[in-house]
Each structure stands twice: as C-alpha cells, then as structure tokens.
Amino acid sequence: MRPTTKAATSVGVRIKNISKSFGQTEVLKSINLDILPGEFFTIIGPSGCGKTTLLRIISGFHQPSGGKVFFNDQDVTYLPPWERNIGFVFQNYALWPNMTIFDNVAYGLKIRKKPKDVIREKVKWALDVVDLPGVEKQHPGQLSGGMQQRVAIARAIVIDPALLLLDEPLSNLDAKLRVSLRKHIREIQTELGITAIYVTHDQEEALEISDRIAILNGGMLQQAGRPEELYENPSNLFVAGFLGEANFIEGVLTASGHFQANSLKLSVPGNRPAVDTQATLVIRPENIQVVSSGDGHVEATLIKRYYLGALKRFVAQLADGTTLYLETFQDHTVGDKVWLELGKTRLICEEEIHASA
Ligand code: ATP
C-alpha cells in the first residue's frame, strides 16, 4: 500500500502569449493556456508541433522569444529550472548508470543539502510511492525499462515539487506496460495532489488520464478542454481528425438550414448562414446505427467488415458512392443492404459550428 503524503503546494501555471523561434523558424505561435493547481494537463499533437518546446519553456530549460510564464502569480519566465521547484521526467529516463538507485533518487535532495536521515526517509518514501521498495542498492542497468522509468518518477517527486513535468515518459516502453504505467502515473499524481503537465503524441493515453488536454498543431493551440469536450465537440477539422476516428463528409450548409452532400440531406439545428456555405459534417463511427426501417434514414450497402472482437467495423457505401465507417456490436454480412441512422454529428464550416444531438 502506497503512502498518501500530499505534495507541498501545487501551483497553477499561466502561459501567456508564448512564442518561440529557433533562428528563422517559428515553432510556437502565441500560446495561451491556464493550468489549474492539482490538474493533470496533457499537451498533444503530431511530431514537431512544439510540445516539448512548450514543456521546456515551462520548466525553464528554454526561454521564450515572447510572452510570459507564471506559476500562480509569480512571473517565472526567466527563472532557471533549479529555482522553479519542478520535477521533470524525461522520455529516456536519464538515470545515471554508475550510481545506485538510492543515489539517483537522492540526487535532488543532496544538492538541496538535506540532512542524511531526511534523505534516507524521503528516498524510501518515493520508492514506495512508485511501488519499487528495496531496490536502493541496485543500478539502473539491473532494472527493466518500466522500472527505470518508475525510478525516474521517484527522483522527480522526492523533492516535493509544486509541478511535475513529463515529456513522453512512456514512449520507450512496450504497449502493455505503457497502459499499466500511465494508470500508475495518474494514481500517483492524484494521491499527491500535484499539478502535472504531460506531453504525449498518443491520443488514447491523453484521453484516458487527463483532466484537460491541449492540442497543438504547427506551433498553434487548436483547442483546450476536457477529453469529452474535445472528442465530442471538436472546434475544427484538425481536432476532429486527430482525436479518435471520424467520418468527414464535405457538402454545403444551405440558407434553409440543411446540410447537403450529393444525395445526403439532413436538417441542421442552429444558426442558418445568410448564404449557402461550404461545410464538413463530422460523424464518429459509433454514432452511426444500422436500423431496420427506412423512415428518415439513409440507404447504404455494407461493403467491408473488420472484426475487432466484440465490436465490428463496417464500411457502408451510400447510393452516391460516399463511404462511411461505422462501429457496432451487431454483426452483418458484406453485401447487406441496410438503413443507417446518423446520430450525433458536428458540422464545421469556416468560423461557425452547428451541433446536433
Ligand atoms: P516530437 O513529438 O517529435 O517530440 P514535438 O511536438 O515535441 O515533436 P518539438 O521537439 O518541440 O516538437 O520541436 C518543434 C520544432 O522545433 C521541430 O521542428 C524541431 O526540429 C524544432 N526544434 C526544437 N528544438 C530545437 C533547437 N534547439 N534548435 C532548432 N530547432 C529546434
């Protein structure tokens, strides 16, 4: 059973108009985010979108080209990392191979000149928190990758940081271990009540463990919010496509309040545009149901079936050739003529967004 000692004081982090250029390349463009004390906040986005750069600016390893970083009300923009009271967990563990696990974990306490008995007690506490009691005398090379990363987490939390920063901590581990360790990280963060900022490119990981998520693309913030908000109400096509699977149907939102794409015509609640507007209808595969009657539903033929265990995925083709992915627990046969009920959709057209329940 792990101890439930709370971290000292967790901070809120305010990122205000942060931009960063390396030479002529602008890597971050005016990012604004507010991260609450005790929140598990994840930054995701495709490779090269600026996630690590933003985390390094929050930690003080990089300075921004413009903008400010606040911990609570304190402007820390130009404060060096060692004066920020942060714990940092790196992708590659970054343990010292020639030091014992005890010395690795104790390092931050030693440079803070803590008394020996305090160091012994805190190292034991941190190793208990990460479920690795009794490994003090071993060296990193004697431990598995997952255990080494847990030592790295112990080293980060042993100093009672106000903020825990984790940069893709699981990406060197195999799939099964990633899933169990991400749950463990979330449990530790919740037990300690510590603010955590977590960088990953794995959207499933982000959805599972985060209080809130920020999605970056091309150095720009696309959307920030709770996992459900981002998944169900994406504010643009990038977010809709990056998080989970989605069907995209390009068409026109008419002044009469309909979405029309070839033979598909749906009424859309919400504001009507003054003139017909190009729009994309976004619908998740699980929001398309196969139903028995044709009333108000869309006729289709199932042209492909993928077996995913309990869940089956089908490709359905509409009369005009449009194809849609759907996922269902019911089984069907390729070639079946069916009716489709389109459930929750999201319509994205320029600046305006219309949702249907
Ligand atoms: P990944 O998921 O691949 O780690 P990322 O989203 O974390 O990517 P960053 O590492 O922040 O992206 O890099 C963003 C961009 O900035 C990339 O094009 C990268 O090449 C560039 N970059 C990062 N650090 C430097 C640096 N020190 N000097 C020059 N360019 C850099």
Coordinates of C-alpha atoms and ligand atoms in Angstrom, one line a residue:
M1 CA 0.0 0.0 0.0
R2 CA 1.5 3.3 -1.0
P3 CA 1.7 6.2 1.4
T4 CA -0.7 9.1 0.7
T5 CA 1.5 12.1 1.6
K6 CA 0.4 15.1 -0.3
A7 CA 2.9 17.3 -2.2
A8 CA 3.9 20.6 -0.7
T9 CA 1.8 23.1 -2.6
S10 CA 0.7 22.6 -6.2
V11 CA 0.8 25.6 -8.5
G12 CA -1.4 26.9 -11.2
V13 CA 0.5 27.6 -14.4
R14 CA -0.4 30.5 -16.7
I15 CA 1.1 30.5 -20.2
K16 CA 0.6 34.0 -21.7
N17 CA 1.2 34.7 -25.4
I18 CA 4.2 32.4 -25.5
S19 CA 6.1 32.3 -28.8
K20 CA 9.4 30.7 -29.7
S21 CA 11.6 30.8 -32.7
F22 CA 14.8 28.9 -33.5
G23 CA 16.6 31.1 -36.0
Q24 CA 14.0 31.9 -38.7
T25 CA 11.7 29.0 -37.7
E26 CA 8.7 30.0 -35.6
V27 CA 8.0 26.9 -33.5
L28 CA 5.4 28.3 -31.1
K29 CA 2.9 31.0 -32.0
S30 CA 1.2 33.0 -29.3
I31 CA 0.1 30.1 -27.0
N32 CA -2.2 31.0 -24.1
L33 CA -3.1 28.3 -21.5
D34 CA -4.2 28.3 -17.9
I35 CA -3.5 25.1 -16.0
L36 CA -5.2 24.8 -12.6
P37 CA -3.5 23.7 -9.3
G38 CA -3.7 19.9 -9.0
E39 CA -4.7 19.4 -12.6
F40 CA -3.4 16.6 -14.8
F41 CA -3.0 18.6 -18.0
T42 CA -1.8 16.9 -21.3
I43 CA -0.3 18.5 -24.3
I44 CA -0.7 16.5 -27.5
G45 CA -0.1 17.0 -31.2
P46 CA 1.7 15.5 -34.1
S47 CA 5.5 15.2 -34.2
G48 CA 7.2 18.6 -34.5
C49 CA 4.2 20.7 -33.4
G50 CA 6.1 22.2 -30.5
K51 CA 5.0 20.1 -27.5
T52 CA 8.5 19.6 -26.0
T53 CA 9.5 23.1 -26.7
L54 CA 6.5 24.4 -24.7
L55 CA 7.3 22.0 -21.8
R56 CA 10.9 23.2 -21.8
I57 CA 9.8 26.8 -21.6
I58 CA 7.5 25.9 -18.7
S59 CA 10.5 24.2 -17.0
G60 CA 13.0 26.9 -17.7
F61 CA 15.3 24.8 -20.0
H62 CA 14.3 27.2 -22.8
Q63 CA 13.4 30.8 -22.7
P64 CA 10.6 32.0 -24.9
S65 CA 11.0 34.6 -27.8
G66 CA 8.0 36.4 -26.5
G67 CA 5.3 36.0 -23.8
K68 CA 5.4 35.0 -20.1
V69 CA 5.0 32.0 -17.8
F70 CA 3.5 32.4 -14.4
F71 CA 3.4 29.9 -11.5
N72 CA 0.4 31.2 -9.5
D73 CA 1.1 35.0 -9.6
Q74 CA 4.9 34.7 -9.9
D75 CA 6.5 35.6 -13.2
V76 CA 9.0 32.7 -13.7
T77 CA 9.7 33.4 -17.4
Y78 CA 13.5 33.9 -16.8
L79 CA 13.9 31.9 -13.7
P80 CA 16.4 29.0 -14.1
P81 CA 14.9 25.4 -13.7
W82 CA 16.5 24.8 -10.4
E83 CA 14.7 27.7 -8.8
R84 CA 11.2 26.6 -10.0
N85 CA 10.6 23.7 -7.7
I86 CA 9.7 21.3 -10.5
G87 CA 10.2 17.6 -11.1
F88 CA 11.0 16.6 -14.7
V89 CA 10.6 13.1 -16.2
F90 CA 12.3 12.5 -19.5
Q91 CA 11.5 10.1 -22.3
N92 CA 14.8 8.3 -22.0
Y93 CA 14.7 8.0 -18.1
A94 CA 18.0 10.0 -17.9
L95 CA 19.3 8.0 -14.9
W96 CA 23.0 8.0 -14.0
P97 CA 24.1 4.4 -14.9
N98 CA 27.1 4.3 -12.5
M99 CA 25.1 5.5 -9.5
T100 CA 22.9 3.2 -7.3
I101 CA 19.1 3.7 -7.4
F102 CA 19.4 5.3 -4.0
D103 CA 21.9 7.9 -5.2
N104 CA 19.9 8.6 -8.4
V105 CA 16.7 9.3 -6.4
A106 CA 18.6 11.1 -3.6
Y107 CA 20.4 13.5 -6.0
G108 CA 17.9 16.4 -5.8
L109 CA 17.9 16.2 -2.0
K110 CA 21.7 16.1 -1.7
I111 CA 22.1 19.2 -3.8
R112 CA 19.5 20.9 -1.6
K113 CA 21.7 19.9 1.3
K114 CA 19.1 17.9 3.2
P115 CA 20.2 16.0 6.4
K116 CA 21.2 12.4 5.8
D117 CA 18.3 10.9 7.8
V118 CA 15.8 13.0 5.9
I119 CA 17.3 11.9 2.6
R120 CA 17.1 8.2 3.6
E121 CA 13.4 8.6 4.7
K122 CA 12.4 10.6 1.6
V123 CA 14.1 8.1 -0.9
K124 CA 12.3 5.2 0.8
W125 CA 9.0 7.1 0.6
A126 CA 9.5 8.0 -3.1
L127 CA 10.4 4.4 -4.0
D128 CA 7.3 3.1 -2.1
V129 CA 5.1 5.6 -4.0
V130 CA 6.3 4.1 -7.3
D131 CA 5.9 0.6 -6.0
L132 CA 9.7 -0.2 -6.0
P133 CA 10.6 -0.8 -2.4
G134 CA 14.0 -2.3 -1.7
V135 CA 15.8 -1.5 -5.0
E136 CA 18.1 1.1 -3.4
K137 CA 21.3 -0.8 -3.8
Q138 CA 20.8 -1.8 -7.4
H139 CA 22.0 0.1 -10.5
P140 CA 19.7 1.2 -13.4
G141 CA 21.1 -1.4 -15.8
Q142 CA 19.8 -4.1 -13.5
L143 CA 16.2 -2.9 -13.8
S144 CA 13.7 -3.2 -16.7
G145 CA 12.7 -0.1 -18.8
G146 CA 9.4 0.3 -16.9
M147 CA 11.2 0.0 -13.5
Q148 CA 13.8 2.6 -14.6
Q149 CA 11.0 5.0 -15.6
R150 CA 9.4 4.5 -12.2
V151 CA 12.8 5.3 -10.6
A152 CA 12.9 8.5 -12.7
I153 CA 9.4 9.4 -11.4
A154 CA 10.6 8.7 -7.8
R155 CA 13.6 11.0 -8.5
A156 CA 11.2 13.7 -9.7
I157 CA 8.7 13.6 -6.8
V158 CA 11.2 13.1 -4.0
I159 CA 11.9 16.9 -3.8
D160 CA 8.2 17.6 -3.2
P161 CA 7.9 19.6 -6.4
A162 CA 5.0 22.0 -6.9
L163 CA 4.8 20.9 -10.5
L164 CA 5.6 17.6 -12.3
L165 CA 6.5 17.8 -16.0
L166 CA 6.6 14.6 -18.0
D167 CA 7.9 14.5 -21.6
E168 CA 6.6 11.4 -23.4
P169 CA 7.7 9.2 -20.4
L170 CA 6.2 6.0 -21.8
S171 CA 7.2 6.1 -25.4
N172 CA 10.2 3.8 -25.0
L173 CA 8.1 1.0 -23.3
D174 CA 6.0 -1.8 -24.9
A175 CA 2.3 -1.3 -25.4
K176 CA 1.1 -3.3 -22.4
L177 CA 3.5 -1.7 -20.0
R178 CA 2.5 1.8 -21.3
V179 CA -1.1 1.2 -20.4
S180 CA -0.4 0.0 -16.9
L181 CA 2.2 2.6 -16.1
R182 CA 0.0 5.5 -17.4
K183 CA -2.6 4.4 -14.9
H184 CA 0.0 4.3 -12.2
I185 CA 1.3 7.8 -13.1
R186 CA -2.2 9.1 -12.8
E187 CA -2.8 7.4 -9.4
I188 CA 0.5 8.9 -8.1
Q189 CA -0.5 12.4 -9.3
T190 CA -3.9 12.1 -7.8
E191 CA -2.6 10.8 -4.5
L192 CA 0.0 13.6 -4.2
G193 CA -2.4 16.3 -5.5
I194 CA 0.4 17.6 -7.6
T195 CA -0.1 19.7 -10.8
A196 CA 1.2 17.7 -13.7
I197 CA 1.8 18.7 -17.3
Y198 CA 2.3 15.7 -19.6
V199 CA 3.4 15.6 -23.2
T200 CA 2.5 12.7 -25.5
H201 CA 1.6 12.1 -29.1
D202 CA -0.6 9.2 -28.0
Q203 CA -4.2 10.3 -28.1
E204 CA -5.6 7.3 -26.3
E205 CA -3.2 7.9 -23.5
A206 CA -4.2 11.6 -23.3
L207 CA -7.9 10.8 -23.3
E208 CA -7.6 8.2 -20.5
I209 CA -5.5 10.0 -18.0
S210 CA -6.1 13.8 -18.4
D211 CA -8.3 16.2 -16.6
R212 CA -7.8 18.5 -19.6
I213 CA -5.9 18.3 -22.9
A214 CA -4.4 21.0 -25.2
I215 CA -4.0 20.1 -28.8
L216 CA -1.2 21.8 -30.8
N217 CA -0.6 21.8 -34.5
G218 CA 2.1 23.7 -36.3
G219 CA 3.0 25.6 -33.1
M220 CA -0.6 26.9 -32.7
L221 CA -3.1 25.9 -30.0
Q222 CA -6.0 24.3 -31.7
Q223 CA -8.3 23.6 -28.7
A224 CA -8.0 23.0 -25.0
G225 CA -10.6 21.3 -22.8
R226 CA -11.8 18.2 -21.1
P227 CA -11.3 14.9 -23.1
E228 CA -15.1 14.6 -23.7
E229 CA -15.3 18.2 -24.9
L230 CA -12.5 17.7 -27.5
Y231 CA -13.8 14.4 -28.6
E232 CA -17.4 15.3 -28.9
N233 CA -17.2 19.0 -29.8
P234 CA -14.0 19.5 -31.8
S235 CA -13.7 23.1 -32.8
N236 CA -12.0 22.4 -36.1
L237 CA -11.3 19.6 -38.6
F238 CA -7.8 19.1 -37.3
V239 CA -9.0 18.3 -33.7
A240 CA -11.8 16.1 -35.1
G241 CA -9.3 14.1 -37.1
F242 CA -6.5 13.9 -34.6
L243 CA -8.6 12.6 -31.7
G244 CA -10.2 9.2 -32.5
E245 CA -11.8 8.1 -35.7
A246 CA -14.2 10.2 -37.7
N247 CA -16.1 10.3 -41.0
F248 CA -15.8 13.6 -42.9
I249 CA -18.5 14.5 -45.5
E250 CA -17.9 17.6 -47.5
G251 CA -21.0 19.5 -48.5
V252 CA -23.0 22.7 -48.3
L253 CA -24.9 24.2 -45.3
T254 CA -27.8 25.9 -47.0
A255 CA -29.5 29.1 -46.1
S256 CA -32.6 27.0 -45.3
G257 CA -30.7 25.1 -42.6
H258 CA -29.9 21.9 -44.3
F259 CA -26.6 20.1 -44.8
Q260 CA -26.5 18.7 -48.3
A261 CA -23.8 16.4 -49.8
N262 CA -24.9 14.8 -53.1
S263 CA -27.9 12.6 -52.2
L264 CA -27.5 13.1 -48.4
K265 CA -29.7 15.8 -47.0
L266 CA -30.0 16.5 -43.2
S267 CA -31.7 19.3 -41.3
V268 CA -29.3 21.1 -39.0
P269 CA -30.4 22.9 -35.9
G270 CA -28.8 26.2 -35.0
N271 CA -28.0 29.4 -36.9
R272 CA -28.6 29.4 -40.7
P273 CA -26.0 31.1 -42.8
A274 CA -27.2 34.1 -44.9
V275 CA -25.9 32.3 -48.0
D276 CA -25.0 28.7 -48.8
T277 CA -21.7 27.9 -47.2
Q278 CA -19.2 25.1 -47.7
A279 CA -19.2 22.8 -44.7
T280 CA -17.9 19.4 -43.5
L281 CA -20.1 17.1 -41.5
V282 CA -18.1 15.1 -38.9
I283 CA -19.6 11.9 -37.5
R284 CA -17.9 9.3 -35.3
P285 CA -18.2 5.6 -36.4
E286 CA -20.0 4.7 -33.1
N287 CA -22.7 7.3 -33.8
I288 CA -23.9 5.6 -37.0
Q289 CA -26.5 2.9 -36.2
V290 CA -27.8 0.2 -38.5
V291 CA -31.7 0.3 -38.2
S292 CA -34.5 -1.7 -39.7
S293 CA -36.8 0.9 -41.1
G294 CA -36.1 3.4 -43.9
D295 CA -38.0 6.3 -42.4
G296 CA -35.7 9.4 -42.3
H297 CA -32.7 7.1 -42.6
V298 CA -30.0 6.7 -45.2
E299 CA -29.9 3.7 -47.5
A300 CA -26.5 2.0 -47.8
T301 CA -24.7 -1.2 -48.7
L302 CA -22.1 -2.7 -46.4
I303 CA -19.0 -3.3 -48.5
K304 CA -16.3 -4.2 -45.9
R305 CA -16.3 -5.8 -42.5
Y306 CA -13.4 -5.7 -39.9
Y307 CA -13.6 -8.0 -36.9
L308 CA -12.4 -6.1 -33.8
G309 CA -13.6 -8.7 -31.2
A310 CA -16.9 -7.8 -29.6
L311 CA -17.0 -4.7 -31.8
K312 CA -17.3 -4.9 -35.6
R313 CA -16.3 -2.2 -38.0
F314 CA -18.1 -1.8 -41.4
V315 CA -17.6 0.4 -44.4
A316 CA -21.0 1.4 -45.7
Q317 CA -21.5 2.8 -49.2
L318 CA -24.3 5.3 -49.9
A319 CA -26.2 5.5 -53.2
D320 CA -23.9 8.4 -54.4
G321 CA -20.7 6.4 -53.7
T322 CA -19.9 8.2 -50.4
T323 CA -18.4 5.7 -47.9
L324 CA -18.8 5.9 -44.1
Y325 CA -17.1 3.9 -41.3
L326 CA -19.4 2.6 -38.6
E327 CA -18.8 0.5 -35.5
T328 CA -21.4 -1.7 -33.9
F329 CA -21.8 -4.7 -31.6
Q330 CA -24.3 -6.2 -34.1
D331 CA -22.9 -8.4 -36.8
H332 CA -23.8 -8.1 -40.5
T333 CA -22.6 -9.6 -43.8
V334 CA -20.8 -7.8 -46.5
G335 CA -23.3 -7.1 -49.3
D336 CA -26.2 -6.4 -46.8
K337 CA -28.5 -3.6 -47.9
V338 CA -29.1 -1.6 -44.7
W339 CA -30.6 1.7 -43.4
L340 CA -28.3 4.0 -41.4
E341 CA -29.3 6.3 -38.6
L342 CA -26.9 9.2 -38.3
G343 CA -26.7 10.2 -34.6
K344 CA -24.6 13.0 -33.1
T345 CA -22.9 15.0 -35.8
R346 CA -20.7 18.0 -35.8
L347 CA -20.9 20.5 -38.6
I348 CA -17.8 22.6 -39.2
C349 CA -17.9 25.5 -41.6
E350 CA -15.4 28.3 -41.5
E351 CA -16.0 30.0 -38.2
E352 CA -19.5 28.7 -37.5
I353 CA -20.3 25.4 -35.8
H354 CA -23.6 23.7 -35.5
A355 CA -24.1 20.6 -33.5
S356 CA -27.0 18.1 -33.5
A357 CA -27.8 15.8 -30.6
Ligands
ATP1 P1 8.0 15.2 -31.2 O1 6.7 14.6 -30.9 O2 8.6 14.6 -32.4 O3 9.0 15.1 -30.0 P2 7.4 18.0 -30.6 O4 6.0 18.3 -30.8 O5 7.8 17.8 -29.2 O6 7.8 16.8 -31.5 P3 9.5 19.9 -30.6 O7 10.5 19.0 -30.1 O8 9.0 21.0 -29.6 O9 8.3 19.2 -31.2 O10 10.1 20.7 -31.9 C1 9.3 21.6 -32.6 C2 10.1 22.1 -33.8 O11 11.2 22.8 -33.3 C3 10.7 21.0 -34.6 O12 10.7 21.3 -36.0 C4 12.2 20.9 -34.1 O13 13.0 20.5 -35.2 C5 12.5 22.4 -33.8 N1 13.4 22.5 -32.7 C6 13.3 22.0 -31.4 N2 14.4 22.3 -30.7 C7 15.2 23.0 -31.5 C8 16.5 23.6 -31.3 N3 17.1 23.5 -30.1 N4 17.1 24.2 -32.4 C9 16.4 24.2 -33.5 N5 15.2 23.7 -33.8 C10 14.6 23.1 -32.8

